[in-house]
Coordinates of C-alpha atoms in Angstrom, one line a residue:
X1 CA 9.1 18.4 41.1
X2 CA 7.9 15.1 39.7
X3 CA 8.7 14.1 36.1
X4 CA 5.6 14.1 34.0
X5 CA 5.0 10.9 32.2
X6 CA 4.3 10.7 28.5
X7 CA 0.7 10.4 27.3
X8 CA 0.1 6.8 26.5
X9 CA -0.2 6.3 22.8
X10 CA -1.3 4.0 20.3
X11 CA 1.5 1.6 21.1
X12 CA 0.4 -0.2 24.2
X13 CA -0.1 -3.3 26.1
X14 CA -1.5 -4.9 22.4
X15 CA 2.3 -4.5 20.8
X16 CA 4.1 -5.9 23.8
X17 CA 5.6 -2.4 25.0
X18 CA 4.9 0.3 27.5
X19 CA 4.2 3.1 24.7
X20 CA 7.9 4.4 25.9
X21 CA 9.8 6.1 22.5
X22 CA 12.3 3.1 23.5
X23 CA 9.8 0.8 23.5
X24 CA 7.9 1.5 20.2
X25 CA 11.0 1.7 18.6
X26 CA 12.2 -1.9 19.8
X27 CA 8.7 -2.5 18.1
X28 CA 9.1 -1.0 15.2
X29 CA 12.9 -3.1 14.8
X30 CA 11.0 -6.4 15.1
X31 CA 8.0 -5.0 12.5
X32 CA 11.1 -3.9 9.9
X33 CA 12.3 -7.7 10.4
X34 CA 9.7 -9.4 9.1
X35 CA 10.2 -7.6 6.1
X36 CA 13.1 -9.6 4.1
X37 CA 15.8 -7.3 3.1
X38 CA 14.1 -4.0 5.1
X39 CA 15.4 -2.0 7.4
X40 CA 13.9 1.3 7.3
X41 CA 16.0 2.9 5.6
X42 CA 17.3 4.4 2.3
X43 CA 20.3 1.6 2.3
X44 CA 17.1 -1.0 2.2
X45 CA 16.7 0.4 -1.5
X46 CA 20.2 -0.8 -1.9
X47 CA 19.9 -4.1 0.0
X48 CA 20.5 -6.9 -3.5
X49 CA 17.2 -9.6 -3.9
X50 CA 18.4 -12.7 -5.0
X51 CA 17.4 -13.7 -8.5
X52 CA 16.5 -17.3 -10.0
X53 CA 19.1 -18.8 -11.8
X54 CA 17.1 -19.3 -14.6
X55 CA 14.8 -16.4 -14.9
X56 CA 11.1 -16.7 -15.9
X57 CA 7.6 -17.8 -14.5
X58 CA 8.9 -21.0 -12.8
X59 CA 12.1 -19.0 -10.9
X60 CA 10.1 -16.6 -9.7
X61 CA 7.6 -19.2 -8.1
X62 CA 10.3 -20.4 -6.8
X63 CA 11.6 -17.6 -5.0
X64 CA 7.8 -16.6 -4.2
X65 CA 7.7 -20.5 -2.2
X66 CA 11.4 -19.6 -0.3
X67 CA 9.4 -16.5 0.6
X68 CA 6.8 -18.7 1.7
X69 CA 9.7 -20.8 4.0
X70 CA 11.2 -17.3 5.6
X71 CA 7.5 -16.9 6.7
X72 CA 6.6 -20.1 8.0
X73 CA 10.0 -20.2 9.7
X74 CA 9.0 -16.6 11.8
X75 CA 5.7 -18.2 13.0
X76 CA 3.3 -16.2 10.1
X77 CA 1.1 -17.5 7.7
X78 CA 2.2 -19.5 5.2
X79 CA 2.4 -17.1 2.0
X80 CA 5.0 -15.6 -0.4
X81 CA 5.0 -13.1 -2.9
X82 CA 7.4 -11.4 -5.1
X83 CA 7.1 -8.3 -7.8
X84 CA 8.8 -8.8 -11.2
X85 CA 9.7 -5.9 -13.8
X86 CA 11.7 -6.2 -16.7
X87 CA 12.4 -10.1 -16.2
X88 CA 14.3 -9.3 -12.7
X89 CA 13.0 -9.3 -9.4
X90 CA 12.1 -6.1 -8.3
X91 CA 10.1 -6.5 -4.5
X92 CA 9.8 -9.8 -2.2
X93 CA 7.1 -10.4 0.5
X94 CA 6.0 -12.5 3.1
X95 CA 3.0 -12.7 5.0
X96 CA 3.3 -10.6 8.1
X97 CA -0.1 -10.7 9.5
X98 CA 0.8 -12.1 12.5
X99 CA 4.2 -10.9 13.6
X100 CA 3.5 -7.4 12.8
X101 CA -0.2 -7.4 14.1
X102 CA -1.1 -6.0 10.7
X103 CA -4.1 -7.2 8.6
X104 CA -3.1 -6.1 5.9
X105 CA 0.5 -7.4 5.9
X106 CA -0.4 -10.3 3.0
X107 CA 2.7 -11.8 1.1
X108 CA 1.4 -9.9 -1.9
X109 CA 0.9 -6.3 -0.6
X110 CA 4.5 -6.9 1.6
X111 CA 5.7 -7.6 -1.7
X112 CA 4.6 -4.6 -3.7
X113 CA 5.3 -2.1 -1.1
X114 CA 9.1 -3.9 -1.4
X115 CA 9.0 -2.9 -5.1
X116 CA 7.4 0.8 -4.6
X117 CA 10.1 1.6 -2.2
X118 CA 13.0 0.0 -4.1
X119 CA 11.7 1.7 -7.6
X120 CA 11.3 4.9 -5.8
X121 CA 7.5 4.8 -7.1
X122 CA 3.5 3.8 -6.3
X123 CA 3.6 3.1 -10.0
X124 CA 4.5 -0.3 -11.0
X125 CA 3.4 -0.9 -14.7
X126 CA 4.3 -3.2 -16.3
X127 CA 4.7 -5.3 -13.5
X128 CA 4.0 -8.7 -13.2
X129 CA 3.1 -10.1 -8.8
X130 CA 3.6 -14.0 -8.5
X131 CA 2.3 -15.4 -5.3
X132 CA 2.1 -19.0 -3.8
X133 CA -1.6 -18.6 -3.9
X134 CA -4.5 -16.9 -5.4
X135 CA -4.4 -13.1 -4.4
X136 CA -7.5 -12.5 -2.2
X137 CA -9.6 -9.1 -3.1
X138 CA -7.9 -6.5 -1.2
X139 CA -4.5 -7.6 -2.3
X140 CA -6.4 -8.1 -5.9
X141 CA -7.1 -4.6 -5.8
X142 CA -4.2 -3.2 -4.2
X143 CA -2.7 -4.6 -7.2
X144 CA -5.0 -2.9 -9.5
X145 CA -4.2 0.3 -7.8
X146 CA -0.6 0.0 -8.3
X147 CA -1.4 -0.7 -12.2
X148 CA 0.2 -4.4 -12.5
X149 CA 0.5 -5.8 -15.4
X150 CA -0.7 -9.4 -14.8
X151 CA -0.7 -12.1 -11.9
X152 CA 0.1 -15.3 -11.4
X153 CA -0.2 -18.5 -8.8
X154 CA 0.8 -21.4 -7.4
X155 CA 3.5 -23.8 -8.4
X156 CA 2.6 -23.9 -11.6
X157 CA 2.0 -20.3 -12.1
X158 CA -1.0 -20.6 -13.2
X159 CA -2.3 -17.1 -14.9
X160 CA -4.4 -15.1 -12.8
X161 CA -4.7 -12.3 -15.4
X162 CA -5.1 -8.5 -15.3
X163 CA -6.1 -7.4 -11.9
X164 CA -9.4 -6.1 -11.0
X165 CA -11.5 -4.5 -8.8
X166 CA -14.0 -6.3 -6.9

């Protein structure tokens, strides 16, 4: 008797693979590497972010542009975010739109769901999301959802304020 093949699922011909459990999880490997730091797993929570030597607004647009640098250099967009709690960083992202086939992979929501996973929570008052540009409105209100504090832009940080819904 003939083997049966698997039903073909949503992970086709679009992601590069055959829809084969092999072959969505080779997929699934190069989606957790465009994540800094992530690898799917609970030792990710554990994985250290490198902090600014001198923390405060201008270190953390610092590290928000080498974000920028890791996503240029895997042939994304050019966008970088990281999350900041407490004065230490707490989630990094870069934009992943393109490598991961995701439209919703922006710097900024890359960089919060760093944070939620790493904090063990969706809640992240008190926050504060520093990107190397403006936030557009669904990352704007993704923000809002997650109940940051306050955002901020560009080299020179510039003060985006409270985030809002749209």
């Amino acid at each position: 008797m003939k083997r049966k093949q698997p039903p073909t699922t949503a992970m086709g011909p679009h992601c590069g693979c055959d829809g084969s459990r092999r072959a969505v999880l080779r997929w699934f490997a190069g989606l957790a590497a465009a994540v800094p730091g992530w690898t799917g797993s609970a030792s990710a929570q554990q994985a250290e972010i490198v902090q600014p030597r001198q923390p405060g607004p201008a270190g953390f647009v610092e590290r928000a542009f080498e974000m920028r640098r890791v996503s240029i250099a895997r042939g994304d967009q050019a966008y970088g975010a990281v999350v900041v709690k407490d004065g230490r960083i707490v989630g990094e992202g870069i934009s992943a739109v393109l490598t991961s086939r995701d439209p919703t992979a922006h710097a900024e929501r890359q960089a919060m769901r760093d944070a939620m996973r790493r904090l063990g929570t969706p809640d992240l008052a008190g926050s504060e999301l520093y990107g190397t540009s403006r936030a557009c409105p669904m990352c704007e209100a993704a923000a809002f959802q997650a109940r940051i504090s306050r955002m901020y832009y560009g080299v020179a940080a510039i003060d985006a304020g409270v985030p809002a819904l749209r």
